[in-house]
PDB file of C-alpha atoms and ligand atoms in Angstrom:
ATOM      1  CA  LYS A 172      12.052  -6.729 -55.926  1.00  0.00           C
ATOM      2  CA  ASP A 173      13.525 -10.038 -55.034  1.00  0.00           C
ATOM      3  CA  LEU A 174      13.307 -11.935 -51.859  1.00  0.00           C
ATOM      4  CA  VAL A 175      16.740 -11.881 -50.062  1.00  0.00           C
ATOM      5  CA  VAL A 176      16.939 -14.878 -48.262  1.00  0.00           C
ATOM      6  CA  GLU A 177      19.859 -15.067 -45.522  1.00  0.00           C
ATOM      7  CA  LYS A 178      18.742 -17.467 -43.098  1.00  0.00           C
ATOM      8  CA  GLY A 179      15.396 -18.706 -43.937  1.00  0.00           C
ATOM      9  CA  ALA A 180      13.305 -18.016 -41.069  1.00  0.00           C
ATOM     10  CA  VAL A 181       9.576 -18.501 -41.681  1.00  0.00           C
ATOM     11  CA  ARG A 182       6.816 -16.577 -39.932  1.00  0.00           C
ATOM     12  CA  PHE A 183       3.134 -16.828 -39.973  1.00  0.00           C
ATOM     13  CA  GLU A 184       1.473 -14.011 -38.332  1.00  0.00           C
ATOM     14  CA  ASN A 185      -2.415 -14.352 -37.405  1.00  0.00           C
ATOM     15  CA  VAL A 186      -2.937 -15.925 -41.101  1.00  0.00           C
ATOM     16  CA  ARG A 187      -6.816 -15.862 -41.829  1.00  0.00           C
ATOM     17  CA  PHE A 188      -7.647 -17.589 -45.369  1.00  0.00           C
ATOM     18  CA  GLY A 189     -10.570 -19.036 -47.430  1.00  0.00           C
ATOM     19  CA  TYR A 190     -10.594 -20.223 -50.689  1.00  0.00           C
ATOM     20  CA  SER A 191     -13.939 -18.703 -51.040  1.00  0.00           C
ATOM     21  CA  THR A 192     -15.091 -15.838 -49.104  1.00  0.00           C
ATOM     22  CA  ASP A 193     -17.837 -17.467 -47.465  1.00  0.00           C
ATOM     23  CA  ARG A 194     -15.860 -20.420 -45.824  1.00  0.00           C
ATOM     24  CA  GLY A 195     -13.438 -19.332 -43.769  1.00  0.00           C
ATOM     25  CA  ILE A 196     -10.069 -22.330 -43.926  1.00  0.00           C
ATOM     26  CA  LEU A 197      -7.338 -20.957 -41.590  1.00  0.00           C
ATOM     27  CA  LYS A 198      -8.626 -18.784 -38.660  1.00  0.00           C
ATOM     28  CA  GLY A 199      -5.813 -16.937 -37.339  1.00  0.00           C
ATOM     29  CA  ILE A 200      -2.813 -19.208 -37.628  1.00  0.00           C
ATOM     30  CA  SER A 201       0.639 -18.016 -36.020  1.00  0.00           C
ATOM     31  CA  PHE A 202       3.630 -19.732 -35.575  1.00  0.00           C
ATOM     32  CA  ASP A 203       7.477 -19.347 -36.575  1.00  0.00           C
ATOM     33  CA  VAL A 204       9.637 -21.808 -37.864  1.00  0.00           C
ATOM     34  CA  PRO A 205      13.364 -20.695 -36.922  1.00  0.00           C
ATOM     35  CA  ALA A 206      16.396 -20.758 -39.338  1.00  0.00           C
ATOM     36  CA  GLY A 207      17.509 -24.431 -39.778  1.00  0.00           C
ATOM     37  CA  LYS A 208      14.821 -25.952 -37.693  1.00  0.00           C
ATOM     38  CA  THR A 209      12.075 -28.303 -38.390  1.00  0.00           C
ATOM     39  CA  VAL A 210       8.359 -27.777 -37.505  1.00  0.00           C
ATOM     40  CA  ALA A 211       5.712 -30.442 -38.125  1.00  0.00           C
ATOM     41  CA  LEU A 212       2.163 -29.482 -38.673  1.00  0.00           C
ATOM     42  CA  VAL A 213      -0.090 -32.659 -38.152  1.00  0.00           C
ATOM     43  CA  GLY A 214      -3.724 -33.271 -37.736  1.00  0.00           C
ATOM     44  CA  PRO A 215      -6.875 -34.491 -39.298  1.00  0.00           C
ATOM     45  CA  SER A 216      -7.521 -34.536 -42.756  1.00  0.00           C
ATOM     46  CA  GLY A 217      -8.992 -31.071 -43.941  1.00  0.00           C
ATOM     47  CA  ALA A 218      -7.619 -29.236 -41.032  1.00  0.00           C
ATOM     48  CA  GLY A 219      -5.837 -26.977 -43.421  1.00  0.00           C
ATOM     49  CA  LYS A 220      -2.326 -28.221 -43.319  1.00  0.00           C
ATOM     50  CA  SER A 221      -1.566 -28.411 -47.064  1.00  0.00           C
ATOM     51  CA  THR A 222      -3.387 -25.195 -47.581  1.00  0.00           C
ATOM     52  CA  ILE A 223      -0.459 -23.477 -45.412  1.00  0.00           C
ATOM     53  CA  SER A 224       2.180 -24.769 -47.923  1.00  0.00           C
ATOM     54  CA  ARG A 225       0.249 -23.646 -50.917  1.00  0.00           C
ATOM     55  CA  LEU A 226       0.078 -19.748 -49.002  1.00  0.00           C
ATOM     56  CA  LEU A 227       3.899 -20.018 -48.124  1.00  0.00           C
ATOM     57  CA  PHE A 228       4.402 -20.823 -51.829  1.00  0.00           C
ATOM     58  CA  ARG A 229       2.098 -18.141 -52.578  1.00  0.00           C
ATOM     59  CA  PHE A 230      -0.685 -19.960 -54.884  1.00  0.00           C
ATOM     60  CA  TYR A 231      -3.178 -17.784 -53.098  1.00  0.00           C
ATOM     61  CA  ASP A 232      -3.146 -14.488 -51.298  1.00  0.00           C
ATOM     62  CA  ILE A 233      -4.326 -14.519 -47.760  1.00  0.00           C
ATOM     63  CA  ASP A 234      -7.118 -12.597 -46.417  1.00  0.00           C
ATOM     64  CA  ASP A 235      -5.459 -11.092 -43.119  1.00  0.00           C
ATOM     65  CA  GLY A 236      -2.283 -11.482 -41.380  1.00  0.00           C
ATOM     66  CA  GLY A 237       1.146 -11.939 -42.829  1.00  0.00           C
ATOM     67  CA  ILE A 238       3.424 -14.836 -44.025  1.00  0.00           C
ATOM     68  CA  LEU A 239       7.146 -13.638 -43.599  1.00  0.00           C
ATOM     69  CA  ILE A 240      10.370 -14.819 -44.753  1.00  0.00           C
ATOM     70  CA  ASP A 241      13.490 -13.654 -43.010  1.00  0.00           C
ATOM     71  CA  ARG A 242      11.088 -10.605 -42.101  1.00  0.00           C
ATOM     72  CA  GLN A 243       9.862  -9.593 -45.623  1.00  0.00           C
ATOM     73  CA  ASP A 244       6.550 -10.047 -46.496  1.00  0.00           C
ATOM     74  CA  ILE A 245       6.153 -12.668 -49.312  1.00  0.00           C
ATOM     75  CA  ARG A 246       3.559 -10.395 -51.081  1.00  0.00           C
ATOM     76  CA  SER A 247       6.336  -7.557 -51.408  1.00  0.00           C
ATOM     77  CA  VAL A 248       8.755  -9.763 -53.550  1.00  0.00           C
ATOM     78  CA  THR A 249       8.539 -11.779 -56.680  1.00  0.00           C
ATOM     79  CA  GLN A 250       7.183 -14.880 -57.175  1.00  0.00           C
ATOM     80  CA  ALA A 251       9.961 -16.275 -58.955  1.00  0.00           C
ATOM     81  CA  SER A 252      12.507 -15.427 -56.122  1.00  0.00           C
ATOM     82  CA  LEU A 253      10.269 -16.958 -53.380  1.00  0.00           C
ATOM     83  CA  ARG A 254       9.740 -20.222 -55.219  1.00  0.00           C
ATOM     84  CA  ARG A 255      13.638 -20.283 -56.140  1.00  0.00           C
ATOM     85  CA  ALA A 256      14.098 -20.011 -52.198  1.00  0.00           C
ATOM     86  CA  ILE A 257      11.594 -22.861 -51.027  1.00  0.00           C
ATOM     87  CA  GLY A 258      11.696 -26.419 -52.230  1.00  0.00           C
ATOM     88  CA  ILE A 259       8.262 -28.381 -52.181  1.00  0.00           C
ATOM     89  CA  VAL A 260       8.323 -32.083 -51.880  1.00  0.00           C
ATOM     90  CA  PRO A 261       4.199 -32.418 -52.353  1.00  0.00           C
ATOM     91  CA  GLN A 262       1.970 -35.026 -51.262  1.00  0.00           C
ATOM     92  CA  ASP A 263       1.619 -36.528 -54.610  1.00  0.00           C
ATOM     93  CA  THR A 264       4.609 -35.878 -56.812  1.00  0.00           C
ATOM     94  CA  VAL A 265       4.027 -35.368 -60.494  1.00  0.00           C
ATOM     95  CA  LEU A 266       6.734 -37.042 -62.253  1.00  0.00           C
ATOM     96  CA  PHE A 267       6.850 -36.616 -66.147  1.00  0.00           C
ATOM     97  CA  ASN A 268       6.788 -39.389 -68.421  1.00  0.00           C
ATOM     98  CA  ASP A 269      10.499 -39.099 -69.228  1.00  0.00           C
ATOM     99  CA  THR A 270      13.713 -40.564 -67.777  1.00  0.00           C
ATOM    100  CA  ILE A 271      14.552 -40.789 -64.007  1.00  0.00           C
ATOM    101  CA  TYR A 272      17.387 -38.553 -64.977  1.00  0.00           C
ATOM    102  CA  TYR A 273      15.384 -35.902 -66.435  1.00  0.00           C
ATOM    103  CA  ASN A 274      12.943 -35.985 -63.718  1.00  0.00           C
ATOM    104  CA  ILE A 275      15.367 -35.348 -60.940  1.00  0.00           C
ATOM    105  CA  ALA A 276      17.238 -32.810 -63.153  1.00  0.00           C
ATOM    106  CA  TYR A 277      14.008 -30.730 -63.364  1.00  0.00           C
ATOM    107  CA  GLY A 278      14.915 -29.509 -59.940  1.00  0.00           C
ATOM    108  CA  ARG A 279      17.808 -27.751 -61.292  1.00  0.00           C
ATOM    109  CA  PRO A 280      18.417 -28.408 -65.245  1.00  0.00           C
ATOM    110  CA  ASP A 281      21.789 -26.825 -65.440  1.00  0.00           C
ATOM    111  CA  ALA A 282      23.072 -29.441 -62.624  1.00  0.00           C
ATOM    112  CA  SER A 283      25.866 -31.645 -63.496  1.00  0.00           C
ATOM    113  CA  THR A 284      25.271 -35.438 -63.744  1.00  0.00           C
ATOM    114  CA  ALA A 285      27.734 -35.791 -60.739  1.00  0.00           C
ATOM    115  CA  GLU A 286      25.278 -33.470 -58.864  1.00  0.00           C
ATOM    116  CA  ILE A 287      22.409 -35.347 -59.867  1.00  0.00           C
ATOM    117  CA  GLU A 288      23.821 -38.580 -58.582  1.00  0.00           C
ATOM    118  CA  GLU A 289      24.731 -36.816 -55.376  1.00  0.00           C
ATOM    119  CA  ALA A 290      21.253 -35.788 -54.710  1.00  0.00           C
ATOM    120  CA  ALA A 291      19.914 -39.449 -55.467  1.00  0.00           C
ATOM    121  CA  ARG A 292      22.204 -40.668 -52.950  1.00  0.00           C
ATOM    122  CA  LEU A 293      21.040 -38.629 -50.481  1.00  0.00           C
ATOM    123  CA  ALA A 294      17.618 -39.148 -51.065  1.00  0.00           C
ATOM    124  CA  ARG A 295      18.289 -42.899 -50.789  1.00  0.00           C
ATOM    125  CA  ILE A 296      17.438 -43.788 -54.492  1.00  0.00           C
ATOM    126  CA  HIS A 297      20.748 -43.994 -56.087  1.00  0.00           C
ATOM    127  CA  ASP A 298      21.000 -47.777 -55.619  1.00  0.00           C
ATOM    128  CA  PHE A 299      17.787 -48.431 -56.931  1.00  0.00           C
ATOM    129  CA  ILE A 300      18.036 -46.237 -59.738  1.00  0.00           C
ATOM    130  CA  VAL A 301      21.447 -48.300 -60.841  1.00  0.00           C
ATOM    131  CA  SER A 302      19.807 -51.634 -60.395  1.00  0.00           C
ATOM    132  CA  LEU A 303      17.373 -51.028 -63.536  1.00  0.00           C
ATOM    133  CA  PRO A 304      18.149 -52.193 -66.908  1.00  0.00           C
ATOM    134  CA  ASP A 305      18.739 -48.795 -68.180  1.00  0.00           C
ATOM    135  CA  GLY A 306      19.915 -46.993 -64.946  1.00  0.00           C
ATOM    136  CA  TYR A 307      19.088 -43.009 -65.046  1.00  0.00           C
ATOM    137  CA  GLU A 308      17.922 -43.879 -68.483  1.00  0.00           C
ATOM    138  CA  SER A 309      14.873 -45.643 -67.182  1.00  0.00           C
ATOM    139  CA  THR A 310      11.185 -44.121 -68.263  1.00  0.00           C
ATOM    140  CA  VAL A 311       8.927 -43.658 -65.152  1.00  0.00           C
ATOM    141  CA  GLY A 312       5.658 -44.059 -67.211  1.00  0.00           C
ATOM    142  CA  GLU A 313       2.670 -41.582 -67.333  1.00  0.00           C
ATOM    143  CA  ARG A 314       2.958 -39.535 -63.837  1.00  0.00           C
ATOM    144  CA  GLY A 315       5.435 -41.837 -62.685  1.00  0.00           C
ATOM    145  CA  LEU A 316       3.219 -45.148 -62.934  1.00  0.00           C
ATOM    146  CA  LYS A 317       6.006 -47.683 -63.084  1.00  0.00           C
ATOM    147  CA  LEU A 318       7.619 -46.196 -59.571  1.00  0.00           C
ATOM    148  CA  SER A 319       6.151 -47.203 -56.315  1.00  0.00           C
ATOM    149  CA  GLY A 320       4.833 -44.498 -53.993  1.00  0.00           C
ATOM    150  CA  GLY A 321       8.065 -44.711 -51.826  1.00  0.00           C
ATOM    151  CA  GLU A 322      10.284 -44.640 -55.124  1.00  0.00           C
ATOM    152  CA  LYS A 323       8.356 -41.381 -56.421  1.00  0.00           C
ATOM    153  CA  GLN A 324       8.766 -39.602 -53.234  1.00  0.00           C
ATOM    154  CA  ARG A 325      12.461 -40.082 -53.308  1.00  0.00           C
ATOM    155  CA  VAL A 326      12.822 -39.047 -56.602  1.00  0.00           C
ATOM    156  CA  ALA A 327      10.858 -35.967 -55.629  1.00  0.00           C
ATOM    157  CA  ILE A 328      13.359 -35.452 -52.661  1.00  0.00           C
ATOM    158  CA  ALA A 329      16.187 -35.621 -54.771  1.00  0.00           C
ATOM    159  CA  ARG A 330      14.687 -33.103 -57.242  1.00  0.00           C
ATOM    160  CA  THR A 331      14.165 -30.954 -54.429  1.00  0.00           C
ATOM    161  CA  LEU A 332      17.728 -31.486 -52.792  1.00  0.00           C
ATOM    162  CA  LEU A 333      19.297 -30.749 -56.196  1.00  0.00           C
ATOM    163  CA  LYS A 334      17.472 -27.139 -56.159  1.00  0.00           C
ATOM    164  CA  GLN A 335      19.246 -26.428 -52.771  1.00  0.00           C
ATOM    165  CA  PRO A 336      16.415 -24.385 -51.204  1.00  0.00           C
ATOM    166  CA  LYS A 337      16.884 -22.377 -48.003  1.00  0.00           C
ATOM    167  CA  ILE A 338      13.779 -23.712 -47.096  1.00  0.00           C
ATOM    168  CA  PHE A 339      12.192 -26.972 -47.341  1.00  0.00           C
ATOM    169  CA  LEU A 340       8.494 -28.108 -47.110  1.00  0.00           C
ATOM    170  CA  PHE A 341       7.482 -31.696 -47.120  1.00  0.00           C
ATOM    171  CA  ASP A 342       3.941 -32.900 -47.384  1.00  0.00           C
ATOM    172  CA  GLU A 343       4.328 -36.410 -46.579  1.00  0.00           C
ATOM    173  CA  ALA A 344       2.381 -38.982 -48.666  1.00  0.00           C
ATOM    174  CA  THR A 345      -0.862 -40.151 -47.009  1.00  0.00           C
ATOM    175  CA  SER A 346      -0.485 -43.509 -49.154  1.00  0.00           C
ATOM    176  CA  ALA A 347       0.662 -46.314 -46.744  1.00  0.00           C
ATOM    177  CA  LEU A 348       3.950 -47.186 -47.472  1.00  0.00           C
ATOM    178  CA  ASP A 349       5.605 -50.392 -46.481  1.00  0.00           C
ATOM    179  CA  SER A 350       7.294 -49.720 -42.938  1.00  0.00           C
ATOM    180  CA  GLN A 351      11.196 -50.285 -44.501  1.00  0.00           C
ATOM    181  CA  THR A 352      10.458 -47.989 -47.313  1.00  0.00           C
ATOM    182  CA  GLU A 353       8.908 -45.439 -44.693  1.00  0.00           C
ATOM    183  CA  LYS A 354      12.039 -45.472 -42.731  1.00  0.00           C
ATOM    184  CA  ALA A 355      14.255 -45.334 -45.531  1.00  0.00           C
ATOM    185  CA  ILE A 356      12.614 -41.920 -46.314  1.00  0.00           C
ATOM    186  CA  GLN A 357      12.502 -40.875 -42.575  1.00  0.00           C
ATOM    187  CA  ASN A 358      16.296 -41.374 -42.546  1.00  0.00           C
ATOM    188  CA  SER A 359      17.087 -39.464 -45.691  1.00  0.00           C
ATOM    189  CA  LEU A 360      14.532 -36.613 -44.472  1.00  0.00           C
ATOM    190  CA  SER A 361      16.200 -36.220 -40.916  1.00  0.00           C
ATOM    191  CA  GLU A 362      19.654 -36.386 -42.610  1.00  0.00           C
ATOM    192  CA  VAL A 363      18.984 -33.557 -45.215  1.00  0.00           C
ATOM    193  CA  SER A 364      16.548 -31.207 -42.969  1.00  0.00           C
ATOM    194  CA  GLU A 365      19.497 -30.708 -40.740  1.00  0.00           C
ATOM    195  CA  ASN A 366      21.128 -27.837 -42.859  1.00  0.00           C
ATOM    196  CA  TYR A 367      17.479 -26.325 -44.054  1.00  0.00           C
ATOM    197  CA  THR A 368      14.550 -24.739 -42.238  1.00  0.00           C
ATOM    198  CA  THR A 369      11.929 -27.296 -42.787  1.00  0.00           C
ATOM    199  CA  LEU A 370       8.034 -27.422 -42.575  1.00  0.00           C
ATOM    200  CA  VAL A 371       6.830 -30.863 -42.587  1.00  0.00           C
ATOM    201  CA  ILE A 372       3.302 -31.766 -42.788  1.00  0.00           C
ATOM    202  CA  ALA A 373       3.497 -35.117 -41.088  1.00  0.00           C
ATOM    203  CA  HIS A 374       1.452 -38.311 -41.282  1.00  0.00           C
ATOM    204  CA  ARG A 375       3.632 -40.574 -39.505  1.00  0.00           C
ATOM    205  CA  LEU A 376       3.931 -39.231 -36.072  1.00  0.00           C
ATOM    206  CA  SER A 377       7.323 -41.045 -35.961  1.00  0.00           C
ATOM    207  CA  THR A 378       8.598 -38.373 -38.199  1.00  0.00           C
ATOM    208  CA  VAL A 379       7.729 -35.459 -35.721  1.00  0.00           C
ATOM    209  CA  VAL A 380       9.570 -36.546 -32.729  1.00  0.00           C
ATOM    210  CA  ASP A 381      12.646 -34.627 -32.998  1.00  0.00           C
ATOM    211  CA  ALA A 382      10.830 -31.292 -34.183  1.00  0.00           C
ATOM    212  CA  HIS A 383      11.478 -28.169 -32.549  1.00  0.00           C
ATOM    213  CA  GLU A 384       7.854 -27.363 -32.482  1.00  0.00           C
ATOM    214  CA  ILE A 385       4.641 -29.821 -33.498  1.00  0.00           C
ATOM    215  CA  ILE A 386       1.502 -27.770 -34.303  1.00  0.00           C
ATOM    216  CA  VAL A 387      -1.729 -29.724 -33.880  1.00  0.00           C
ATOM    217  CA  LEU A 388      -4.291 -28.419 -36.434  1.00  0.00           C
ATOM    218  CA  ARG A 389      -7.885 -28.663 -36.322  1.00  0.00           C
ATOM    219  CA  GLU A 390     -10.383 -27.130 -38.156  1.00  0.00           C
ATOM    220  CA  GLY A 391      -8.194 -23.976 -39.250  1.00  0.00           C
ATOM    221  CA  GLU A 392      -7.354 -23.525 -35.848  1.00  0.00           C
ATOM    222  CA  ILE A 393      -4.139 -24.536 -33.565  1.00  0.00           C
ATOM    223  CA  ALA A 394      -5.617 -26.737 -30.862  1.00  0.00           C
ATOM    224  CA  GLU A 395      -2.270 -27.649 -29.490  1.00  0.00           C
ATOM    225  CA  ARG A 396       1.407 -26.982 -29.642  1.00  0.00           C
ATOM    226  CA  GLY A 397       4.696 -27.820 -28.279  1.00  0.00           C
ATOM    227  CA  ASN A 398       7.538 -30.673 -28.404  1.00  0.00           C
ATOM    228  CA  HIS A 399       6.692 -34.175 -28.450  1.00  0.00           C
ATOM    229  CA  ASP A 400       7.266 -34.652 -24.720  1.00  0.00           C
ATOM    230  CA  SER A 401       5.126 -31.870 -23.786  1.00  0.00           C
ATOM    231  CA  LEU A 402       2.596 -32.558 -26.094  1.00  0.00           C
ATOM    232  CA  PHE A 403       2.533 -36.198 -24.905  1.00  0.00           C
ATOM    233  CA  SER A 404       2.229 -35.464 -21.342  1.00  0.00           C
ATOM    234  CA  GLN A 405      -0.623 -33.048 -22.049  1.00  0.00           C
ATOM    235  CA  ASP A 406      -2.481 -36.189 -22.886  1.00  0.00           C
ATOM    236  CA  GLY A 407      -4.557 -34.475 -25.193  1.00  0.00           C
ATOM    237  CA  ILE A 408      -5.298 -34.948 -29.135  1.00  0.00           C
ATOM    238  CA  TYR A 409      -1.758 -35.487 -30.045  1.00  0.00           C
ATOM    239  CA  ALA A 410      -1.217 -38.015 -27.469  1.00  0.00           C
ATOM    240  CA  ALA A 411      -4.353 -39.848 -28.628  1.00  0.00           C
ATOM    241  CA  MET A 412      -3.009 -39.483 -32.364  1.00  0.00           C
ATOM    242  CA  TRP A 413       0.083 -41.288 -31.151  1.00  0.00           C
ATOM    243  CA  ARG A 414      -1.499 -44.197 -29.426  1.00  0.00           C
ATOM    244  CA  GLN A 415      -3.800 -44.741 -32.448  1.00  0.00           C
ATOM    245  CA  GLN A 416      -0.717 -44.678 -34.735  1.00  0.00           C
ATOM    246  CA  MET A 417       1.147 -47.190 -32.449  1.00  0.00           C
ATOM    247  CA  ARG A 418      -1.998 -49.414 -32.688  1.00  0.00           C
ATOM    248  CA  ASP A 419      -1.835 -49.351 -36.373  1.00  0.00           C
ATOM    249  CA  GLU A 420       1.411 -49.906 -36.724  1.00  0.00           C
ATOM    250  CA  SER A 421       1.600 -52.940 -34.671  1.00  0.00           C
ATOM    251  CA  VAL A 422      -1.339 -54.126 -37.033  1.00  0.00           C
ATOM    252  CA  THR A 423       0.304 -53.539 -40.067  1.00  0.00           C
ATOM    253  CA  GLU A 424       3.828 -55.165 -39.093  1.00  0.00           C
ATOM    254  CA  ARG A 425       1.848 -58.293 -38.034  1.00  0.00           C
ATOM    255  CA  ASP A 426       0.280 -58.172 -41.394  1.00  0.00           C
ATOM    256  CA  GLU A 427       3.283 -57.860 -43.202  1.00  0.00           C
ATOM    257  CA  SER A 428       4.833 -60.774 -41.108  1.00  0.00           C
ATOM    258  CA  LEU A 429       1.840 -62.584 -42.176  1.00  0.00           C
ATOM    259  CA  SER A 430       2.213 -61.855 -45.937  1.00  0.00           C
ATOM    260  CA  VAL A 431       5.829 -63.058 -45.582  1.00  0.00           C
ATOM    261  CA  VAL A 432       4.524 -66.345 -44.310  1.00  0.00           C
ATOM    262  CA  LYS A 433       1.925 -66.652 -46.476  1.00  0.00           C
ATOM    263  CA  ALA A 434       4.645 -66.223 -49.624  1.00  0.00           C
ATOM    264  CA  ASN A 435       7.085 -68.626 -48.043  1.00  0.00           C
ATOM    265  CA  ALA A 436       4.450 -71.116 -47.401  1.00  0.00           C
TER     266      ALA A 436
HETATM  267  N1  LIG B 688      -8.961 -25.504 -54.145  1.00  0.00           N
HETATM  268  C1  LIG B 688      -9.763 -25.642 -53.118  1.00  0.00           C
HETATM  269  N2  LIG B 688     -10.813 -24.947 -53.115  1.00  0.00           N
HETATM  270  C2  LIG B 688     -11.863 -24.911 -51.865  1.00  0.00           C
HETATM  271  N3  LIG B 688     -11.548 -25.550 -50.792  1.00  0.00           N
HETATM  272  C3  LIG B 688     -10.487 -26.259 -50.817  1.00  0.00           C
HETATM  273  C4  LIG B 688      -9.393 -26.278 -51.548  1.00  0.00           C
HETATM  274  N4  LIG B 688      -8.467 -27.186 -51.445  1.00  0.00           N
HETATM  275  C5  LIG B 688      -8.594 -27.079 -50.118  1.00  0.00           C
HETATM  276  N5  LIG B 688     -10.047 -26.845 -49.902  1.00  0.00           N
HETATM  277  C6  LIG B 688     -10.787 -27.304 -48.729  1.00  0.00           C
HETATM  278  O1  LIG B 688      -9.827 -26.672 -47.312  1.00  0.00           O
HETATM  279  C7  LIG B 688      -9.810 -27.424 -46.285  1.00  0.00           C
HETATM  280  C8  LIG B 688      -8.318 -27.812 -45.746  1.00  0.00           C
HETATM  281  O2  LIG B 688      -7.864 -28.616 -46.792  1.00  0.00           O
HETATM  282  P1  LIG B 688      -6.432 -28.965 -46.707  1.00  0.00           P
HETATM  283  O3  LIG B 688      -5.396 -27.617 -46.598  1.00  0.00           O
HETATM  284  O4  LIG B 688      -5.854 -29.505 -47.971  1.00  0.00           O
HETATM  285  O5  LIG B 688      -6.406 -30.171 -45.577  1.00  0.00           O
HETATM  286  P2  LIG B 688      -5.392 -30.976 -44.888  1.00  0.00           P
HETATM  287  O6  LIG B 688      -4.175 -30.838 -45.950  1.00  0.00           O
HETATM  288  O7  LIG B 688      -5.003 -30.583 -43.695  1.00  0.00           O
HETATM  289  O8  LIG B 688      -5.739 -32.293 -45.132  1.00  0.00           O
HETATM  290  C9  LIG B 688     -10.441 -28.398 -46.546  1.00  0.00           C
HETATM  291  O9  LIG B 688     -11.989 -28.528 -46.116  1.00  0.00           O
HETATM  292  C10 LIG B 688     -10.612 -28.678 -48.074  1.00  0.00           C
HETATM  293  O10 LIG B 688     -11.734 -29.205 -48.649  1.00  0.00           O
HETATM  294 MG1  LIG B 689      -3.013 -32.316 -46.945  1.00  0.00          MG
END
């Protein structure tokens, strides 16, 4: 039967999973993403964050526990209905070597031009598109080669918005974006995520400050959890990650202003 999505509440219940039987990846993960709220997953590379998004989309079945959407186990519903309900902005967006219009419309092929432009506006990519000589008819190149990482991600956000899913899943790109693009993306994310249940795999901690709950994953286990203020005052892994990122950002900003100085010289 089909998944019936009313509010889009997501629950992971003691989820255990390994890609192979000899190596467990998730070792009993439980969390809730209440309807309309944002929950952030953070943690070092290899901790199992992207695995959680693959399991929610049911690319794999779990070994133990349950994943529920509005109290329905995702194994008990059709994959088509599950995947209709969830919009994923993946870490690396695959774009087709076709027009920008086609790449956004892929989210909902029967959408009107007005709807496609509205999605692009929300994703803060419309102005960029119309500034191109061929506008929406511009081709993006093999795998989107002609676009920067930030532009590609915004096309992916537009595509996902067009789909109008109840549940949003953002796997932030790890590639270093310049700080202005990063801020623009962040603004569009927080703007659009208000109406959706959102699970965000965050690499930039500034994305997670307002999250309902932040889950710190380490080696397939939840090492810390709470909101920003409580995690910060715990002075554990999250607080250390935060301090590290603040240091990195001040270095990046200094480098960026240096390159401006050099370019002007
Ligand atoms: N398809 C796969 N087959 C086997 N192991 C995998 C596969 N995908 C990921 N892994 C392993 O699972 C662990 C968690 O990966 P992942 O969820 O991608 O981590 P994260 O997103 O937190 O960086 C890693 O050790 C990774 O090597
Ligand atoms: Mg990942």
